[in-house]
Amino acid sequence: MSAALVSRVEDFSKSLDMAVDGVWSAPGRVNLIGEHTDYNEGFVLPFGIEQRTVVAMGRRDDRIIRVHSKQSDTAVEVSLNELSSDALSGWSAYPLGVAWALGEAGFDLSGVSGLDVVIDSDVPLGAGLSSSAAIECAVAVGLRDVWGFSTTDQELARICQRAENIAVGAPTGIMDQSVSLMAKDGHALFLDCRSLEIDAIPFDLQSDGLAIVVMDTQVKHSHANGGYSARRASCEKAVEALGVDALRDATIEQLEAKRGEMDDETYRRARHVITENDRVLNTVSVLKADGPRAIGDLLVASHVSMRDDFEISCPELNLAVDTALSAGAVGARMTGGGFGGAAIALVESAHAENLIARVEAAFADAGYYAPVCFSVIASEGAKRESL
Ligand code: ADP
Ligand code: MG
């Protein structure tokens, strides 16, 4: 899959008469479990997917950095001498924001060359599979190589997160960038969002005869506004009421003890985060002890918590999950920030096609847009592809 994208991006570079010094790629991701826990300094368990964003870079002999994407009609250029987070907008704030954030993190950009950057991707945009982290991380590993900086992946994840938080203006956590940079083939990545410690957990679905089906509802979400910020604000309110550093540090017993001192909405928001952290830890133990077929109930409990306590699901996501379960899925849940985007179903490979047909039929019956459904496997993180 990525070989085809690499040759597409090379053709794209040729059509622009651009010299190519290297090609890099980074995957989108599916979060298996652990939603809205990352910015609460908790636990997540995502995996990289085969769908990737590919970036070719060629040095220029001036200080201009120029970005093109197959997914956008607008090419954007800016002088490295005038790189500022305020001046960036639209899609180019993702790649140019990474360059800006490198400078911000203390890397000396005063002597580096300008670049032509071309981008192509088969990660669906805005579907909750983190095309945003894929573009940031592919650009980040490319810039690290062409500009000759040395950073750890953990540091690079923080730099990409800053690009998204400040240059783009989307208040996201550290999960997406961490998994896009550090994912491992056939593994899910347990990530402690406080220490950034990671542990690769075997998640080789194919050898277990299982598949994860992504059901992209085609309902567009926007991280940058509304619901996401409101959920973060609720979590902060709960942190204050509980007197802890982060919801990561709170137990369900502490929450119950303070229930009378907070409004019901804040209580339910906190209950989601606290129980979701427990579910991530349980999922890791169950995966290690019994394998992926045993995690179905945890996935379903996570969905119910997001639907009823955190209230970030929507009718399309609920229909996808309910239909998948009635079609025999081992487990299913919405994934990603919510308010649209995708749900996932864990299913016997032999039943995946039937499940997809059932979900498509249910959406047609309900008068919803046709969902886009496909299987994913756990794939490797950002890497250099060629030259
Ligand atoms: P998600 O990360 O779930 O795909 P986001 O809203 O966080 O959704 O990020 C999607 C945005 O990222 C797009 O609207 C676009 O601005 C930018 N983006 C991601 N990938 C690309 C790409 N290949 N080319 C241009 N812009 C991209
Ligand atoms: Mg995103």
Short mmCIF file of C-alpha atoms and ligand atoms in Angstrom, two decimals:
data_model
loop_
_atom_site.label_atom_id
_atom_site.label_comp_id
_atom_site.label_asym_id
_atom_site.label_seq_id
_atom_site.Cartn_x
_atom_site.Cartn_y
_atom_site.Cartn_z
CA MET A 1 0.00 0.00 0.00
CA SER A 2 2.64 2.53 0.91
CA ALA A 3 4.76 1.59 -2.15
CA ALA A 4 1.99 2.85 -4.44
CA LEU A 5 1.74 6.08 -2.47
CA VAL A 6 5.49 6.57 -2.58
CA SER A 7 5.53 6.33 -6.35
CA ARG A 8 2.51 8.66 -6.55
CA VAL A 9 4.30 11.27 -4.46
CA GLU A 10 7.45 10.89 -6.57
CA ASP A 11 5.40 11.46 -9.75
CA PHE A 12 3.79 14.47 -8.13
CA SER A 13 7.26 15.87 -7.29
CA LYS A 14 8.41 15.32 -10.89
CA SER A 15 5.37 17.16 -12.23
CA LEU A 16 6.47 20.13 -10.11
CA ASP A 17 10.08 19.90 -11.39
CA MET A 18 11.27 19.35 -7.88
CA ALA A 19 14.45 17.59 -6.80
CA VAL A 20 13.69 14.94 -4.16
CA ASP A 21 16.12 14.43 -1.28
CA GLY A 22 13.99 11.85 0.50
CA VAL A 23 10.54 10.39 1.08
CA TRP A 24 9.05 9.69 4.51
CA SER A 25 5.72 8.35 5.70
CA ALA A 26 3.63 8.08 8.85
CA PRO A 27 0.42 6.14 9.53
CA GLY A 28 -3.03 7.15 10.61
CA ARG A 29 -4.27 5.36 13.70
CA VAL A 30 -7.18 3.62 15.26
CA ASN A 31 -7.62 3.93 18.97
CA LEU A 32 -8.55 0.49 20.24
CA ILE A 33 -9.63 1.87 23.62
CA GLY A 34 -8.96 4.89 25.86
CA GLU A 35 -10.90 7.90 24.63
CA HIS A 36 -10.47 11.43 26.02
CA THR A 37 -8.03 9.99 28.54
CA ASP A 38 -4.91 11.42 26.90
CA TYR A 39 -5.34 15.02 28.01
CA ASN A 40 -6.26 13.70 31.46
CA GLU A 41 -2.74 12.26 31.72
CA GLY A 42 -4.18 8.75 31.52
CA PHE A 43 -3.83 5.68 29.33
CA VAL A 44 -4.59 4.92 25.70
CA LEU A 45 -4.16 1.88 23.48
CA PRO A 46 -4.01 2.87 19.81
CA PHE A 47 -2.40 1.15 16.85
CA GLY A 48 -0.97 2.46 13.59
CA ILE A 49 -2.87 1.47 10.45
CA GLU A 50 -1.75 0.63 6.93
CA GLN A 51 -3.17 3.87 5.58
CA ARG A 52 -0.35 6.42 5.56
CA THR A 53 0.62 9.96 4.65
CA VAL A 54 3.68 10.19 2.45
CA VAL A 55 5.90 13.26 2.14
CA ALA A 56 8.69 13.99 -0.36
CA MET A 57 11.13 16.80 0.40
CA GLY A 58 13.69 18.57 -1.77
CA ARG A 59 16.13 21.22 -0.59
CA ARG A 60 15.93 24.68 -2.19
CA ASP A 61 18.76 27.19 -2.36
CA ASP A 62 16.70 29.90 -0.71
CA ARG A 63 14.80 30.12 2.61
CA ILE A 64 11.35 29.42 1.18
CA ILE A 65 9.40 26.43 2.42
CA ARG A 66 6.66 25.50 -0.03
CA VAL A 67 4.03 22.83 0.65
CA HIS A 68 1.76 21.03 -1.80
CA SER A 69 -0.76 18.33 -1.07
CA LYS A 70 -2.68 16.03 -3.38
CA GLN A 71 -5.54 16.50 -0.93
CA SER A 72 -5.65 20.27 -1.41
CA ASP A 73 -5.77 22.63 -4.41
CA THR A 74 -3.86 25.31 -2.53
CA ALA A 75 -0.06 25.29 -2.40
CA VAL A 76 1.35 27.55 0.29
CA GLU A 77 4.78 29.11 0.70
CA VAL A 78 6.38 30.99 3.52
CA SER A 79 9.89 32.25 4.23
CA LEU A 80 11.65 30.50 7.09
CA ASN A 81 12.65 34.01 8.21
CA GLU A 82 9.00 34.85 8.79
CA LEU A 83 7.71 31.60 10.24
CA SER A 84 5.19 32.43 12.97
CA SER A 85 2.35 30.38 14.37
CA ASP A 86 -0.06 33.33 14.05
CA ALA A 87 0.46 33.63 10.32
CA LEU A 88 -0.44 30.00 9.54
CA SER A 89 -3.93 28.95 8.53
CA GLY A 90 -5.80 26.25 6.63
CA TRP A 91 -4.30 22.84 5.88
CA SER A 92 -0.74 24.16 5.57
CA ALA A 93 -0.73 25.02 9.29
CA TYR A 94 -0.18 21.28 9.92
CA PRO A 95 3.11 20.85 7.98
CA LEU A 96 4.36 24.43 8.41
CA GLY A 97 3.35 24.34 12.07
CA VAL A 98 5.75 21.44 12.58
CA ALA A 99 8.63 23.51 11.13
CA TRP A 100 7.62 26.39 13.41
CA ALA A 101 7.37 24.11 16.46
CA LEU A 102 10.86 22.70 15.82
CA GLY A 103 12.22 26.25 16.02
CA GLU A 104 10.14 26.90 19.13
CA ALA A 105 11.55 23.78 20.78
CA GLY A 106 15.04 25.23 20.46
CA PHE A 107 16.29 23.77 17.18
CA ASP A 108 18.23 26.44 15.31
CA LEU A 109 16.47 27.11 12.02
CA SER A 110 18.63 30.14 11.14
CA GLY A 111 20.96 28.20 8.88
CA VAL A 112 18.69 25.55 7.37
CA SER A 113 17.73 25.46 3.70
CA GLY A 114 14.28 26.12 2.31
CA LEU A 115 12.34 23.10 1.07
CA ASP A 116 9.81 21.93 -1.44
CA VAL A 117 7.43 19.55 0.31
CA VAL A 118 4.83 17.43 -1.43
CA ILE A 119 2.27 15.33 0.38
CA ASP A 120 -0.13 12.54 -0.52
CA SER A 121 -2.22 10.35 1.73
CA ASP A 122 -4.68 7.49 1.83
CA VAL A 123 -5.75 8.26 5.40
CA PRO A 124 -9.29 9.64 5.08
CA LEU A 125 -9.32 13.28 6.23
CA GLY A 126 -11.49 14.20 9.21
CA ALA A 127 -12.72 10.64 9.82
CA GLY A 128 -11.21 10.21 13.28
CA LEU A 129 -8.25 8.18 11.96
CA SER A 130 -5.85 11.05 12.60
CA SER A 131 -4.84 12.23 9.18
CA SER A 132 -3.69 15.28 11.17
CA ALA A 133 -1.05 13.36 13.12
CA ALA A 134 -0.06 11.41 10.00
CA ILE A 135 0.74 14.61 8.09
CA GLU A 136 2.52 16.18 11.09
CA CYS A 137 4.62 13.11 11.85
CA ALA A 138 5.57 12.36 8.23
CA VAL A 139 6.73 15.97 7.90
CA ALA A 140 8.46 15.88 11.28
CA VAL A 141 10.62 12.82 10.55
CA GLY A 142 11.42 14.31 7.14
CA LEU A 143 12.50 17.65 8.60
CA ARG A 144 14.55 15.87 11.28
CA ASP A 145 16.50 14.07 8.54
CA VAL A 146 16.90 16.84 5.93
CA TRP A 147 17.77 19.49 8.49
CA GLY A 148 19.95 17.07 10.44
CA PHE A 149 18.44 17.47 13.91
CA SER A 150 18.54 14.71 16.47
CA THR A 151 15.48 14.18 18.67
CA THR A 152 13.80 11.28 20.37
CA ASP A 153 10.41 10.21 19.04
CA GLN A 154 8.88 11.31 22.35
CA GLU A 155 10.28 14.81 21.86
CA LEU A 156 9.11 14.86 18.26
CA ALA A 157 5.61 13.84 19.39
CA ARG A 158 5.51 16.87 21.71
CA ILE A 159 6.69 19.11 18.85
CA CYS A 160 3.92 17.82 16.56
CA GLN A 161 1.38 18.25 19.34
CA ARG A 162 2.48 21.88 19.76
CA ALA A 163 2.06 22.40 16.02
CA GLU A 164 -1.52 21.14 16.24
CA ASN A 165 -2.34 22.97 19.50
CA ILE A 166 -0.79 26.35 18.69
CA ALA A 167 -0.32 26.69 14.92
CA VAL A 168 -3.55 24.89 13.95
CA GLY A 169 -5.41 25.79 17.14
CA ALA A 170 -6.82 22.33 17.91
CA PRO A 171 -6.47 21.43 21.61
CA THR A 172 -5.58 17.75 21.15
CA GLY A 173 -3.59 15.44 23.42
CA ILE A 174 -0.36 13.54 22.76
CA MET A 175 -1.81 10.16 21.70
CA ASP A 176 -2.12 10.57 17.95
CA GLN A 177 1.39 11.85 17.37
CA SER A 178 2.94 9.26 19.70
CA VAL A 179 1.35 6.33 17.92
CA SER A 180 1.96 7.72 14.45
CA LEU A 181 5.67 7.99 15.31
CA MET A 182 6.15 4.84 17.42
CA ALA A 183 3.58 2.26 16.23
CA LYS A 184 4.78 -1.33 15.67
CA ASP A 185 3.63 -3.90 13.15
CA GLY A 186 1.24 -6.43 14.72
CA HIS A 187 1.09 -4.52 18.02
CA ALA A 188 -1.06 -1.98 19.77
CA LEU A 189 0.81 0.71 21.67
CA PHE A 190 -0.01 1.12 25.34
CA LEU A 191 0.84 4.70 26.14
CA ASP A 192 1.01 6.37 29.51
CA CYS A 193 0.20 9.94 28.52
CA ARG A 194 1.83 11.34 31.67
CA SER A 195 5.27 9.71 31.48
CA LEU A 196 5.06 8.98 27.72
CA GLU A 197 6.27 5.48 28.53
CA ILE A 198 5.14 3.01 25.92
CA ASP A 199 4.67 -0.73 25.81
CA ALA A 200 4.00 -2.61 22.58
CA ILE A 201 1.21 -5.15 23.21
CA PRO A 202 0.88 -8.05 20.75
CA PHE A 203 -2.20 -7.40 18.60
CA ASP A 204 -1.79 -9.64 15.61
CA LEU A 205 -5.38 -9.99 14.50
CA GLN A 206 -4.69 -11.92 11.34
CA SER A 207 -3.12 -14.89 13.08
CA ASP A 208 -6.13 -15.03 15.41
CA GLY A 209 -8.56 -15.05 12.47
CA LEU A 210 -9.94 -11.67 13.49
CA ALA A 211 -10.34 -8.30 11.82
CA ILE A 212 -10.97 -4.74 12.91
CA VAL A 213 -13.51 -3.11 10.63
CA VAL A 214 -13.55 0.67 10.55
CA MET A 215 -17.00 2.10 9.87
CA ASP A 216 -16.52 5.73 8.83
CA THR A 217 -19.92 7.37 9.21
CA GLN A 218 -18.97 10.28 6.92
CA VAL A 219 -20.30 12.62 9.59
CA LYS A 220 -17.66 15.33 9.95
CA HIS A 221 -16.41 16.34 13.34
CA SER A 222 -14.38 19.36 14.26
CA HIS A 223 -11.86 19.06 17.05
CA ALA A 224 -11.09 22.72 16.96
CA ASN A 225 -14.45 23.82 18.29
CA GLY A 226 -17.39 23.13 20.50
CA GLY A 227 -17.77 19.73 22.05
CA TYR A 228 -14.13 18.83 22.42
CA SER A 229 -13.25 22.03 24.27
CA ALA A 230 -16.35 21.70 26.41
CA ARG A 231 -15.30 18.16 27.44
CA ARG A 232 -11.83 19.38 28.35
CA ALA A 233 -13.37 22.15 30.42
CA SER A 234 -15.61 19.63 32.26
CA CYS A 235 -12.57 17.51 33.06
CA GLU A 236 -10.77 20.54 34.47
CA LYS A 237 -13.81 21.33 36.60
CA ALA A 238 -13.79 17.78 37.96
CA VAL A 239 -10.06 17.96 38.69
CA GLU A 240 -10.67 21.06 40.80
CA ALA A 241 -13.61 19.52 42.66
CA LEU A 242 -11.63 16.36 43.38
CA GLY A 243 -8.44 18.18 44.38
CA VAL A 244 -6.20 15.98 42.22
CA ASP A 245 -3.48 16.90 39.70
CA ALA A 246 -5.29 15.19 36.84
CA LEU A 247 -8.24 12.79 36.46
CA ARG A 248 -5.60 10.09 36.04
CA ASP A 249 -5.05 10.34 39.79
CA ALA A 250 -8.70 9.99 40.81
CA THR A 251 -10.43 6.74 41.76
CA ILE A 252 -14.10 5.95 41.34
CA GLU A 253 -14.41 5.89 45.16
CA GLN A 254 -13.06 9.45 45.38
CA LEU A 255 -15.50 10.54 42.71
CA GLU A 256 -18.47 8.94 44.48
CA ALA A 257 -17.45 10.60 47.75
CA LYS A 258 -17.53 14.05 46.08
CA ARG A 259 -20.60 13.42 43.97
CA GLY A 260 -22.74 15.81 46.03
CA GLU A 261 -20.26 18.64 45.45
CA MET A 262 -20.45 18.68 41.67
CA ASP A 263 -23.14 18.98 39.06
CA ASP A 264 -24.35 15.79 37.42
CA GLU A 265 -22.75 16.59 34.08
CA THR A 266 -19.30 17.07 35.60
CA TYR A 267 -19.76 13.87 37.60
CA ARG A 268 -20.61 11.84 34.50
CA ARG A 269 -17.77 13.34 32.46
CA ALA A 270 -15.31 12.38 35.20
CA ARG A 271 -16.85 8.92 35.57
CA HIS A 272 -16.18 8.27 31.90
CA VAL A 273 -12.51 9.22 32.16
CA ILE A 274 -11.88 7.31 35.40
CA THR A 275 -13.61 4.11 34.22
CA GLU A 276 -12.06 4.41 30.75
CA ASN A 277 -8.56 4.48 32.26
CA ASP A 278 -9.43 1.25 34.11
CA ARG A 279 -10.74 -0.30 30.91
CA VAL A 280 -7.48 0.45 29.11
CA LEU A 281 -5.47 -1.24 31.86
CA ASN A 282 -7.87 -4.20 31.81
CA THR A 283 -7.68 -4.45 28.02
CA VAL A 284 -3.88 -4.66 28.22
CA SER A 285 -4.05 -7.46 30.81
CA VAL A 286 -6.73 -9.36 28.90
CA LEU A 287 -4.84 -9.05 25.60
CA LYS A 288 -1.70 -10.40 27.25
CA ALA A 289 -3.49 -13.24 29.05
CA ASP A 290 -6.23 -14.32 26.65
CA GLY A 291 -5.72 -12.54 23.31
CA PRO A 292 -7.93 -10.17 21.29
CA ARG A 293 -11.07 -12.34 21.21
CA ALA A 294 -11.50 -11.69 24.95
CA ILE A 295 -11.67 -7.87 24.85
CA GLY A 296 -15.15 -7.53 23.30
CA ASP A 297 -17.02 -6.60 26.49
CA LEU A 298 -14.46 -3.91 27.32
CA LEU A 299 -14.95 -2.31 23.90
CA VAL A 300 -18.72 -2.30 24.34
CA ALA A 301 -18.50 -0.86 27.87
CA SER A 302 -16.27 1.91 26.50
CA HIS A 303 -18.86 2.79 23.86
CA VAL A 304 -21.69 2.90 26.38
CA SER A 305 -19.63 5.18 28.62
CA MET A 306 -18.95 7.57 25.74
CA ARG A 307 -22.56 7.48 24.63
CA ASP A 308 -24.19 8.00 28.01
CA ASP A 309 -21.63 9.61 30.34
CA PHE A 310 -19.31 11.59 28.07
CA GLU A 311 -22.04 12.21 25.45
CA ILE A 312 -19.75 12.36 22.44
CA SER A 313 -21.45 9.77 20.27
CA CYS A 314 -24.11 10.50 17.65
CA PRO A 315 -26.97 8.51 16.08
CA GLU A 316 -24.82 7.33 13.16
CA LEU A 317 -22.06 6.01 15.44
CA ASN A 318 -24.59 4.29 17.69
CA LEU A 319 -26.25 2.65 14.71
CA ALA A 320 -22.88 1.42 13.39
CA VAL A 321 -21.99 -0.09 16.78
CA ASP A 322 -25.42 -1.66 17.41
CA THR A 323 -25.61 -3.12 13.91
CA ALA A 324 -22.08 -4.50 14.12
CA LEU A 325 -22.89 -6.22 17.42
CA SER A 326 -26.10 -7.70 16.06
CA ALA A 327 -24.11 -8.93 13.05
CA GLY A 328 -21.94 -10.95 15.43
CA ALA A 329 -19.03 -8.61 16.23
CA VAL A 330 -17.01 -9.63 19.28
CA GLY A 331 -17.05 -5.98 20.34
CA ALA A 332 -17.57 -2.52 18.87
CA ARG A 333 -17.18 1.12 19.88
CA MET A 334 -16.92 4.58 18.46
CA THR A 335 -13.30 5.69 18.19
CA GLY A 336 -11.62 9.09 18.05
CA GLY A 337 -12.77 12.38 19.47
CA GLY A 338 -16.45 11.81 18.75
CA PHE A 339 -19.35 13.82 17.26
CA GLY A 340 -19.04 11.82 14.05
CA GLY A 341 -16.08 10.11 12.46
CA ALA A 342 -15.62 6.38 12.75
CA ALA A 343 -16.59 3.40 14.87
CA ILE A 344 -14.70 0.10 14.97
CA ALA A 345 -15.85 -3.49 15.21
CA LEU A 346 -13.75 -6.46 16.25
CA VAL A 347 -15.06 -9.40 14.25
CA GLU A 348 -14.14 -12.87 13.00
CA SER A 349 -12.46 -12.24 9.61
CA ALA A 350 -14.91 -14.64 7.99
CA HIS A 351 -17.82 -12.43 9.12
CA ALA A 352 -16.33 -9.07 8.20
CA GLU A 353 -17.94 -8.81 4.78
CA ASN A 354 -21.37 -9.69 6.09
CA LEU A 355 -20.97 -7.16 8.91
CA ILE A 356 -20.11 -4.42 6.40
CA ALA A 357 -23.14 -5.29 4.26
CA ARG A 358 -25.39 -5.19 7.35
CA VAL A 359 -24.06 -1.78 8.42
CA GLU A 360 -24.47 -0.36 4.92
CA ALA A 361 -28.05 -1.64 4.77
CA ALA A 362 -28.89 -0.21 8.20
CA PHE A 363 -27.54 3.21 7.18
CA ALA A 364 -29.55 3.13 3.94
CA ASP A 365 -32.71 2.21 5.91
CA ALA A 366 -32.14 5.07 8.33
CA GLY A 367 -31.61 7.55 5.47
CA TYR A 368 -28.01 8.29 6.53
CA TYR A 369 -25.08 8.91 4.18
CA ALA A 370 -23.48 5.69 2.99
CA PRO A 371 -20.73 4.74 5.47
CA VAL A 372 -17.25 3.85 4.23
CA CYS A 373 -16.19 0.53 5.77
CA PHE A 374 -12.83 -1.21 5.54
CA SER A 375 -10.58 -3.53 7.54
CA VAL A 376 -7.35 -2.34 9.14
CA ILE A 377 -4.31 -4.10 10.54
CA ALA A 378 -1.74 -2.91 13.06
CA SER A 379 1.14 -1.39 11.10
CA GLU A 380 4.45 0.32 11.75
CA GLY A 381 5.08 3.94 12.68
CA ALA A 382 6.78 6.81 10.85
CA LYS A 383 9.78 5.88 8.74
CA ARG A 384 11.99 6.90 5.86
CA GLU A 385 10.73 5.34 2.65
CA SER A 386 13.46 6.09 0.11
CA LEU A 387 16.74 7.83 -0.74
P1 ADP B 1 -8.48 13.61 11.50
O1 ADP B 1 -7.18 13.82 12.18
O2 ADP B 1 -9.42 12.78 12.27
O3 ADP B 1 -8.34 13.13 10.09
P2 ADP B 1 -8.57 16.47 11.82
O4 ADP B 1 -9.68 17.46 11.71
O5 ADP B 1 -7.82 16.41 13.08
O6 ADP B 1 -9.19 15.04 11.44
O7 ADP B 1 -7.52 16.72 10.67
C1 ADP B 1 -7.93 16.84 9.32
C2 ADP B 1 -7.30 18.07 8.70
O8 ADP B 1 -5.87 17.86 8.57
C3 ADP B 1 -7.76 18.31 7.28
O9 ADP B 1 -8.94 19.07 7.24
C4 ADP B 1 -6.58 19.07 6.68
O10 ADP B 1 -6.62 20.45 7.05
C5 ADP B 1 -5.39 18.44 7.39
N1 ADP B 1 -4.80 17.35 6.58
C6 ADP B 1 -4.62 16.07 6.98
N2 ADP B 1 -4.03 15.33 6.01
C7 ADP B 1 -3.83 16.17 4.97
C8 ADP B 1 -3.28 16.01 3.66
N3 ADP B 1 -2.83 14.83 3.23
N4 ADP B 1 -3.23 17.09 2.87
C9 ADP B 1 -3.70 18.28 3.28
N5 ADP B 1 -4.23 18.49 4.50
C10 ADP B 1 -4.31 17.46 5.34
MG MG B 2 -6.88 14.82 14.01
#
